[in-house]
CSV table of C-alpha atoms and ligand atoms in Angstrom, one decimal:
chain,number,residue,atom,x,y,z
A,1,UNK,CA,91.3,80.4,70.7
A,2,UNK,CA,89.8,81.9,67.5
A,3,UNK,CA,91.1,85.4,66.4
A,4,UNK,CA,87.8,86.8,67.4
A,5,UNK,CA,88.1,85.3,71.0
A,6,UNK,CA,91.8,86.7,71.1
A,7,UNK,CA,90.6,90.2,70.2
A,8,UNK,CA,88.0,90.0,72.7
A,9,UNK,CA,90.5,89.0,75.3
A,10,UNK,CA,92.8,91.8,74.4
A,11,UNK,CA,90.2,94.2,74.5
A,12,UNK,CA,89.3,93.0,78.2
A,13,UNK,CA,92.9,93.2,79.2
A,14,UNK,CA,93.3,96.7,77.8
A,15,UNK,CA,90.1,97.9,79.5
A,16,UNK,CA,91.3,96.5,82.8
A,17,UNK,CA,94.8,98.2,82.3
A,18,UNK,CA,93.0,101.7,81.3
A,19,UNK,CA,90.9,101.4,84.4
A,20,UNK,CA,94.1,100.8,86.6
A,21,UNK,CA,92.9,97.2,87.6
A,22,UNK,CA,95.9,95.7,85.8
A,23,UNK,CA,99.6,96.2,86.7
A,24,UNK,CA,101.3,94.7,83.7
A,25,UNK,CA,104.7,93.6,84.7
A,26,UNK,CA,106.2,96.8,83.3
A,27,UNK,CA,104.0,99.0,85.5
A,28,UNK,CA,105.9,98.3,88.9
A,29,UNK,CA,105.1,100.1,92.1
A,30,UNK,CA,107.8,101.4,94.6
A,31,UNK,CA,105.5,100.6,97.6
A,32,UNK,CA,106.6,104.1,99.2
A,33,UNK,CA,103.2,105.6,99.1
A,34,UNK,CA,101.6,102.4,100.4
A,35,UNK,CA,104.1,102.4,103.3
A,36,UNK,CA,103.5,106.2,104.0
A,37,UNK,CA,99.8,105.6,104.3
A,38,UNK,CA,100.2,102.7,106.5
A,39,UNK,CA,102.5,104.5,108.9
A,40,UNK,CA,100.2,107.6,108.8
A,41,UNK,CA,97.4,105.5,109.8
A,42,UNK,CA,99.2,103.8,112.7
A,43,UNK,CA,101.0,107.0,114.0
A,44,UNK,CA,100.7,108.2,117.5
A,45,UNK,CA,103.5,110.8,117.6
A,46,UNK,CA,102.7,112.5,114.4
A,47,UNK,CA,99.5,113.7,112.9
A,48,UNK,CA,98.3,115.7,110.0
A,49,UNK,CA,96.1,118.8,110.3
A,50,UNK,CA,93.7,118.8,107.3
A,51,UNK,CA,92.9,122.5,107.6
A,52,UNK,CA,96.5,123.4,107.4
A,53,UNK,CA,97.1,121.0,104.6
A,54,UNK,CA,94.4,122.5,102.5
A,55,UNK,CA,95.5,126.1,103.3
A,56,UNK,CA,99.2,125.0,102.4
A,57,UNK,CA,98.1,123.6,99.0
A,58,UNK,CA,96.6,126.9,98.0
A,59,UNK,CA,99.6,128.8,99.1
A,60,UNK,CA,102.1,126.4,97.7
A,61,UNK,CA,100.2,126.2,94.2
A,62,UNK,CA,100.0,130.1,93.8
A,63,UNK,CA,103.7,130.5,94.8
A,64,UNK,CA,104.7,127.8,92.3
A,65,UNK,CA,102.7,129.5,89.6
A,66,UNK,CA,104.2,132.8,90.5
A,67,UNK,CA,107.8,131.4,90.5
A,68,UNK,CA,106.9,129.3,87.4
A,69,UNK,CA,108.2,126.2,88.9
A,70,UNK,CA,108.9,123.4,86.4
A,71,UNK,CA,111.6,120.9,85.8
A,72,UNK,CA,113.7,123.6,84.1
A,73,UNK,CA,114.1,125.2,87.5
A,74,UNK,CA,116.5,122.4,88.5
A,75,UNK,CA,119.0,123.5,85.9
A,76,UNK,CA,118.7,127.1,86.8
A,77,UNK,CA,120.7,126.6,89.8
A,78,UNK,CA,124.1,128.1,89.6
A,79,UNK,CA,126.1,124.8,90.7
A,80,UNK,CA,123.9,122.2,88.9
A,81,UNK,CA,125.5,120.7,85.7
A,82,UNK,CA,124.2,122.2,82.4
A,83,UNK,CA,125.3,119.9,79.8
A,84,UNK,CA,122.6,117.2,79.0
A,85,UNK,CA,124.8,114.2,78.5
A,86,UNK,CA,126.3,111.0,80.1
A,87,UNK,CA,128.6,113.1,82.2
A,88,UNK,CA,125.8,114.9,83.9
A,89,UNK,CA,124.1,111.5,84.5
A,90,UNK,CA,127.3,110.4,86.2
A,91,UNK,CA,127.4,113.8,88.2
A,92,UNK,CA,123.9,113.2,89.3
A,93,UNK,CA,124.3,109.7,90.2
A,94,UNK,CA,127.5,110.5,92.4
A,95,UNK,CA,125.7,113.5,93.9
A,96,UNK,CA,122.8,111.5,95.1
A,97,UNK,CA,124.9,108.6,96.2
A,98,UNK,CA,126.3,111.1,98.8
A,99,UNK,CA,123.3,113.4,99.1
A,100,UNK,CA,122.8,113.0,102.9
A,101,UNK,CA,123.3,114.6,106.4
A,102,UNK,CA,125.1,117.9,106.0
A,103,UNK,CA,123.4,119.4,109.1
A,104,UNK,CA,125.7,120.9,111.8
A,105,UNK,CA,125.3,122.0,115.3
A,106,UNK,CA,128.1,124.6,114.9
A,107,UNK,CA,127.1,128.4,114.4
A,108,UNK,CA,126.7,129.5,110.8
A,109,UNK,CA,130.4,131.1,110.8
A,110,UNK,CA,132.2,127.9,111.8
A,111,UNK,CA,130.0,125.1,110.3
A,112,UNK,CA,131.3,122.8,107.7
A,113,UNK,CA,131.4,124.8,104.3
A,114,UNK,CA,133.0,124.6,101.0
A,115,UNK,CA,134.6,127.5,99.2
A,116,UNK,CA,133.9,127.5,95.5
A,117,UNK,CA,133.6,130.2,92.6
A,118,UNK,CA,134.2,132.8,95.4
A,119,UNK,CA,131.2,131.9,97.5
A,120,UNK,CA,130.8,129.7,100.8
A,121,UNK,CA,128.4,126.9,100.2
A,122,UNK,CA,126.9,124.9,103.1
A,123,UNK,CA,124.3,121.9,103.3
A,124,UNK,CA,123.3,120.2,100.1
A,125,UNK,CA,125.1,122.9,98.1
A,126,UNK,CA,128.5,122.1,99.8
A,127,UNK,CA,128.2,118.6,98.3
A,128,UNK,CA,127.4,120.0,94.8
A,129,UNK,CA,130.3,122.5,95.2
A,130,UNK,CA,132.7,120.1,96.4
A,131,UNK,CA,132.2,117.7,93.5
A,132,UNK,CA,132.4,120.5,90.9
A,133,UNK,CA,135.7,121.7,92.5
A,134,UNK,CA,137.2,118.4,92.5
A,135,UNK,CA,136.4,117.9,88.7
A,136,UNK,CA,138.0,121.3,88.2
A,137,UNK,CA,141.0,120.1,90.2
A,138,UNK,CA,141.2,116.9,87.7
A,139,UNK,CA,140.0,114.3,90.3
A,140,UNK,CA,137.7,112.0,88.6
A,141,UNK,CA,135.2,112.0,91.6
A,142,UNK,CA,132.2,110.9,89.2
A,143,UNK,CA,134.1,108.0,87.6
A,144,UNK,CA,133.0,104.7,89.2
A,145,UNK,CA,136.4,103.0,88.2
A,146,UNK,CA,138.0,105.8,90.5
A,147,UNK,CA,135.7,104.7,93.3
A,148,UNK,CA,136.9,101.1,93.2
A,149,UNK,CA,140.6,102.0,93.1
A,150,UNK,CA,141.7,101.7,96.7
A,151,UNK,CA,145.3,103.2,96.0
A,152,UNK,CA,143.8,106.3,94.2
A,153,UNK,CA,140.4,106.9,95.9
A,154,UNK,CA,141.4,107.0,99.5
A,155,UNK,CA,139.9,108.5,102.7
A,156,UNK,CA,142.5,111.2,102.5
A,157,UNK,CA,141.6,112.1,98.8
A,158,UNK,CA,137.9,112.2,100.0
A,159,UNK,CA,138.9,114.5,102.6
A,160,UNK,CA,140.7,116.8,100.2
A,161,UNK,CA,137.7,116.6,97.9
A,162,UNK,CA,135.4,117.7,100.7
A,163,UNK,CA,137.7,120.1,102.4
A,164,UNK,CA,136.0,122.6,104.5
A,165,UNK,CA,137.0,126.3,104.9
A,166,UNK,CA,136.2,126.0,108.5
A,167,UNK,CA,137.7,123.5,111.0
A,168,UNK,CA,134.5,121.3,110.9
A,169,UNK,CA,134.9,118.2,108.5
A,170,UNK,CA,131.9,117.1,106.4
A,171,UNK,CA,130.1,114.6,108.5
A,172,UNK,CA,130.0,110.7,107.7
A,173,UNK,CA,133.0,110.9,105.4
A,174,UNK,CA,133.8,107.1,106.0
A,175,UNK,CA,130.2,106.3,105.4
A,176,UNK,CA,130.3,108.3,101.9
A,177,UNK,CA,133.5,106.5,100.9
A,178,UNK,CA,131.8,103.0,101.7
A,179,UNK,CA,128.9,104.4,99.5
A,180,UNK,CA,131.2,105.1,96.7
A,181,UNK,CA,133.1,101.6,97.0
A,182,UNK,CA,129.8,99.7,97.2
A,183,UNK,CA,128.3,101.6,94.1
A,184,UNK,CA,131.8,101.2,92.1
A,185,UNK,CA,131.5,97.4,92.8
A,186,UNK,CA,127.8,97.1,91.8
A,187,UNK,CA,128.2,99.2,88.6
A,188,UNK,CA,131.2,97.0,87.6
A,189,UNK,CA,129.4,93.6,88.3
A,190,UNK,CA,126.0,94.4,86.9
A,191,UNK,CA,126.0,97.4,84.8
A,192,UNK,CA,129.3,97.5,83.0
A,193,UNK,CA,130.6,100.5,85.0
A,194,UNK,CA,128.0,102.7,83.2
A,195,UNK,CA,125.0,104.2,85.0
A,196,UNK,CA,123.3,104.8,81.8
A,197,UNK,CA,122.9,100.9,81.6
A,198,UNK,CA,121.1,101.1,84.9
A,199,UNK,CA,118.6,103.7,83.3
A,200,UNK,CA,118.2,101.6,80.3
A,201,UNK,CA,117.4,98.6,82.4
A,202,UNK,CA,114.4,100.6,83.8
A,203,UNK,CA,112.6,100.6,80.5
A,204,UNK,CA,111.3,104.1,80.8
A,205,UNK,CA,109.7,103.4,84.2
A,206,UNK,CA,110.8,105.7,87.2
A,207,UNK,CA,109.2,103.2,89.7
A,208,UNK,CA,111.5,100.3,88.3
A,209,UNK,CA,114.5,102.6,88.4
A,210,UNK,CA,113.9,103.3,92.0
A,211,UNK,CA,113.4,99.5,92.7
A,212,UNK,CA,116.4,98.6,90.9
A,213,UNK,CA,118.5,101.0,92.8
A,214,UNK,CA,116.9,99.7,96.1
A,215,UNK,CA,117.5,95.9,95.0
A,216,UNK,CA,121.0,96.4,93.6
A,217,UNK,CA,122.7,98.9,96.0
A,218,UNK,CA,122.3,98.6,99.9
A,219,UNK,CA,123.2,102.3,100.3
A,220,UNK,CA,120.0,103.2,98.6
A,221,UNK,CA,117.8,100.6,100.4
A,222,UNK,CA,116.3,103.2,102.7
A,223,UNK,CA,113.5,101.0,104.3
A,224,UNK,CA,112.9,100.3,108.1
A,225,UNK,CA,111.0,98.1,110.4
A,226,UNK,CA,107.9,99.8,111.9
A,227,UNK,CA,106.3,98.1,114.7
A,228,UNK,CA,104.9,94.6,114.1
A,229,UNK,CA,104.5,95.3,110.3
A,230,UNK,CA,105.9,92.4,108.5
A,231,UNK,CA,107.0,94.1,105.3
A,232,UNK,CA,109.5,97.0,106.0
A,233,UNK,CA,108.4,100.4,105.6
A,234,UNK,CA,109.9,101.7,102.2
A,235,UNK,CA,111.1,105.3,102.2
A,236,UNK,CA,113.7,105.2,99.4
A,237,UNK,CA,114.5,108.9,99.6
A,238,UNK,CA,117.9,108.9,97.8
A,239,UNK,CA,116.8,106.5,95.3
A,240,UNK,CA,113.7,108.7,94.4
A,241,UNK,CA,115.6,112.0,94.5
A,242,UNK,CA,118.0,110.5,92.2
A,243,UNK,CA,115.3,109.5,89.5
A,244,UNK,CA,113.8,113.0,90.2
A,245,UNK,CA,117.1,114.8,89.5
A,246,UNK,CA,117.7,113.1,86.3
A,247,UNK,CA,114.0,113.6,85.2
A,248,UNK,CA,114.2,117.5,86.1
A,249,UNK,CA,117.8,117.9,84.6
A,250,UNK,CA,116.8,116.3,81.3
A,251,UNK,CA,113.4,117.9,81.6
A,252,UNK,CA,111.6,114.8,80.9
A,253,UNK,CA,113.4,114.0,77.7
A,254,UNK,CA,116.3,111.5,76.8
A,255,UNK,CA,117.7,110.0,80.0
A,256,UNK,CA,115.1,111.8,81.9
A,257,UNK,CA,112.1,110.3,80.0
A,258,UNK,CA,109.9,108.3,82.4
A,259,UNK,CA,106.3,107.5,81.6
A,260,UNK,CA,105.4,107.0,85.3
A,261,UNK,CA,107.4,110.0,86.9
A,262,UNK,CA,104.2,110.8,88.8
A,263,UNK,CA,104.8,107.7,91.0
A,264,UNK,CA,107.7,109.5,92.7
A,265,UNK,CA,106.9,110.8,96.1
A,266,UNK,CA,108.3,113.5,98.2
A,267,UNK,CA,111.8,112.9,99.5
A,268,UNK,CA,111.8,112.4,103.2
A,269,UNK,CA,114.9,114.3,104.3
A,270,UNK,CA,115.1,116.7,107.3
A,271,UNK,CA,114.1,119.9,105.6
A,272,UNK,CA,110.5,119.2,104.2
A,273,UNK,CA,109.2,117.8,107.7
A,274,UNK,CA,110.5,121.0,109.1
A,275,UNK,CA,108.8,123.4,106.6
A,276,UNK,CA,105.4,121.3,106.9
A,277,UNK,CA,105.7,121.4,110.7
A,278,UNK,CA,106.2,125.3,110.6
A,279,UNK,CA,103.1,125.4,108.3
A,280,UNK,CA,101.1,123.6,110.8
A,281,UNK,CA,100.4,120.6,108.4
A,282,UNK,CA,102.6,118.1,110.4
A,283,UNK,CA,101.8,118.0,114.1
A,284,UNK,CA,104.0,116.5,116.8
A,285,UNK,CA,103.1,114.8,120.1
A,286,UNK,CA,104.2,117.1,123.0
A,287,UNK,CA,107.3,114.8,123.6
A,288,UNK,CA,108.3,114.7,120.1
A,289,UNK,CA,107.6,118.4,119.7
A,290,UNK,CA,109.9,119.1,122.8
A,291,UNK,CA,112.7,116.7,121.3
A,292,UNK,CA,112.8,118.4,118.0
A,293,UNK,CA,112.5,121.9,119.6
A,294,UNK,CA,115.5,121.0,122.0
A,295,UNK,CA,117.5,119.5,119.0
A,296,UNK,CA,117.8,116.1,120.6
A,297,UNK,CA,119.3,113.3,118.5
A,298,UNK,CA,116.7,110.9,117.3
A,299,UNK,CA,118.0,107.4,116.1
A,300,UNK,CA,117.8,106.4,112.6
A,301,UNK,CA,114.9,103.8,112.5
A,302,UNK,CA,113.3,105.1,115.7
A,303,UNK,CA,109.7,104.6,115.6
A,304,UNK,CA,109.2,108.5,115.9
A,305,UNK,CA,111.7,109.2,113.2
A,306,UNK,CA,109.9,106.6,110.7
A,307,UNK,CA,106.6,108.3,111.7
A,308,UNK,CA,108.0,111.8,110.9
A,309,UNK,CA,109.3,110.9,107.6
A,310,UNK,CA,106.4,108.6,106.5
A,311,UNK,CA,103.7,111.2,107.5
A,312,UNK,CA,105.7,113.9,105.7
A,313,UNK,CA,105.4,111.9,102.5
A,314,UNK,CA,101.6,111.4,103.0
A,315,UNK,CA,101.1,115.0,103.8
A,316,UNK,CA,102.8,116.1,100.4
A,317,UNK,CA,100.5,113.4,98.7
A,318,UNK,CA,97.6,115.0,100.1
A,319,UNK,CA,98.7,118.6,99.2
A,320,UNK,CA,99.3,117.2,95.8
A,321,UNK,CA,95.8,115.7,95.5
A,322,UNK,CA,94.2,118.9,96.8
A,323,UNK,CA,96.1,121.1,94.2
A,324,UNK,CA,95.0,118.7,91.4
A,325,UNK,CA,91.3,118.7,92.5
A,326,UNK,CA,91.1,122.6,92.4
A,327,UNK,CA,93.4,122.9,89.2
A,328,UNK,CA,92.9,119.5,87.3
A,329,UNK,CA,95.3,120.8,84.6
A,330,UNK,CA,98.1,121.8,86.6
A,331,UNK,CA,101.6,120.5,85.8
A,332,UNK,CA,102.3,119.5,89.3
A,333,UNK,CA,103.7,116.4,91.0
A,334,UNK,CA,105.1,115.5,94.2
A,335,UNK,CA,108.6,116.2,92.9
A,336,UNK,CA,108.0,119.7,91.9
A,337,UNK,CA,106.1,120.4,95.3
A,338,UNK,CA,109.0,119.0,97.2
A,339,UNK,CA,111.5,121.1,95.2
A,340,UNK,CA,109.6,124.2,95.8
A,341,UNK,CA,109.2,123.4,99.5
A,342,UNK,CA,113.1,122.8,99.8
A,343,UNK,CA,114.0,125.8,98.0
A,344,UNK,CA,111.6,127.7,100.2
A,345,UNK,CA,112.9,126.5,103.6
A,346,UNK,CA,116.5,127.3,102.4
A,347,UNK,CA,115.3,130.9,101.5
A,348,UNK,CA,113.8,131.1,105.1
A,349,UNK,CA,117.0,129.8,106.7
A,350,UNK,CA,119.3,132.1,104.7
A,351,UNK,CA,116.9,135.1,106.0
A,352,UNK,CA,117.3,133.6,109.6
A,353,UNK,CA,113.5,133.4,109.8
A,354,UNK,CA,113.2,129.5,110.5
A,355,UNK,CA,110.4,129.2,113.3
A,356,UNK,CA,111.0,125.5,114.1
A,357,UNK,CA,114.2,123.4,114.0
A,358,UNK,CA,114.5,120.3,111.7
A,359,UNK,CA,114.8,117.1,113.6
A,360,UNK,CA,118.4,115.7,114.3
A,361,UNK,CA,119.1,112.2,112.8
A,362,UNK,CA,122.4,111.3,111.7
A,363,UNK,CA,122.3,108.5,108.8
A,364,UNK,CA,123.2,107.9,105.4
A,365,UNK,CA,119.6,107.8,104.3
A,366,UNK,CA,119.0,111.5,104.0
B,1,56B,N1,113.1,116.7,99.9
B,1,56B,C1,114.4,117.3,99.5
B,1,56B,N2,115.4,117.2,100.2
B,1,56B,C2,116.6,117.7,99.5
B,1,56B,C3,116.5,118.4,98.2
B,1,56B,C4,117.8,118.9,98.1
B,1,56B,C5,118.2,119.9,97.0
B,1,56B,N3,117.6,119.6,95.6
B,1,56B,C6,117.9,120.6,94.7
B,1,56B,C7,117.2,120.1,93.5
B,1,56B,C8,116.0,120.7,93.0
B,1,56B,C9,115.6,121.5,94.1
B,1,56B,O1,115.0,122.6,93.7
B,1,56B,C10,116.8,121.8,95.0
B,1,56B,O2,117.5,122.9,94.5
B,1,56B,C11,118.6,118.5,99.1
B,1,56B,N4,117.9,117.7,99.9
B,1,56B,C12,118.0,117.1,101.1
B,1,56B,O3,118.1,118.0,102.2
B,1,56B,C13,119.1,117.8,103.2
B,1,56B,C14,120.1,119.0,102.9
B,1,56B,O4,119.5,120.0,103.5
B,1,56B,P1,120.5,121.3,103.9
B,1,56B,O5,121.6,120.7,104.8
B,1,56B,O6,119.7,122.3,104.7
B,1,56B,O7,121.1,121.7,102.5
B,1,56B,C15,119.6,116.6,102.8
B,1,56B,O8,119.0,115.5,103.3
B,1,56B,C16,119.5,116.6,101.3
B,1,56B,O9,119.5,115.0,100.8
B,1,56B,C17,115.2,118.7,97.5
B,1,56B,O10,115.2,119.2,96.8
B,1,56B,N5,114.3,118.1,98.4
């Protein structure tokens, strides 16, 4: 090809790329949004109410503006690490490796709780408090070498790390130990025991980092069969929230710099569906509504649970699009909407004002 022909070829490729028609190999997709839309279009137990979604978008945007929600909000939380260095990357990785299933059927005063810095922490915050407390006590809980050492990192040590100030133990402790062991082995075999090598391999792509986590770590591979669909439905909640926490903590710089961070979706846990349901955005069939209100267990991977999680992701995507349609310059993405919704439902819970329960699924995925 002549030089002119090469130039024309490059211009054509660049035009395709700018029009979004060309996904260069360094523009990977996670497949989560595609999965969410597929399940939404093939759901009978969960639906979205468009009027409520539009109203929610207006309310959420106004309150996020009022509270000045930004990535910096992440570090403002008392228990989140403040230093912007490798030790914080290791802390966030450990945290999101274990960031699942804290809910309890016990009343507030006797549910699993961690005492730290003179306060009693429950739910997600009990995890963060326990990790901080372990480090204060000289337990190297964020060190992947420790996770692999079967003499040092035993179930009893983990029980000590996550000891409760009530007689209820943290749920799924054996599963949490298995996650640490697996992650320690994978980091040793593929990333020289250094999580920053994993981030380096993502080459500045949030989607690639999510895909690497799902590919290399079984305990991050949050994907499920849905009816007759050949490809599994990808939810990848903890892989995505890990990338989001790093992005937010480092405020989009250094280890948190990702050119495609807006590809990260809402994190399908048990709290966001709850608040979306309470706002009327997420509607359940009468049978599912009854099961949730009666706090019946719904098995992980159950068709209704997959609908509930996937439709929540699609719901937040529609809310995100509605906000950006009305406020094109808003610095908003699904991560910040999600963080805002989580913090809001936690405020509602602490005020004793929850109107609907969250659904009950016990799993390592969320
Ligand atoms: N979708 C979504 N799920 C989130 C979080 C967080 C905490 N993120 C912090 C970082 C920035 C934000 O501003 C938050 O301060 C925890 N979880 C999930 O919820 C469940 C715990 O619930 P409960 O037992 O009630 O604490 C469990 O599955 C946990 O993985 C979030 O942000 N989004």
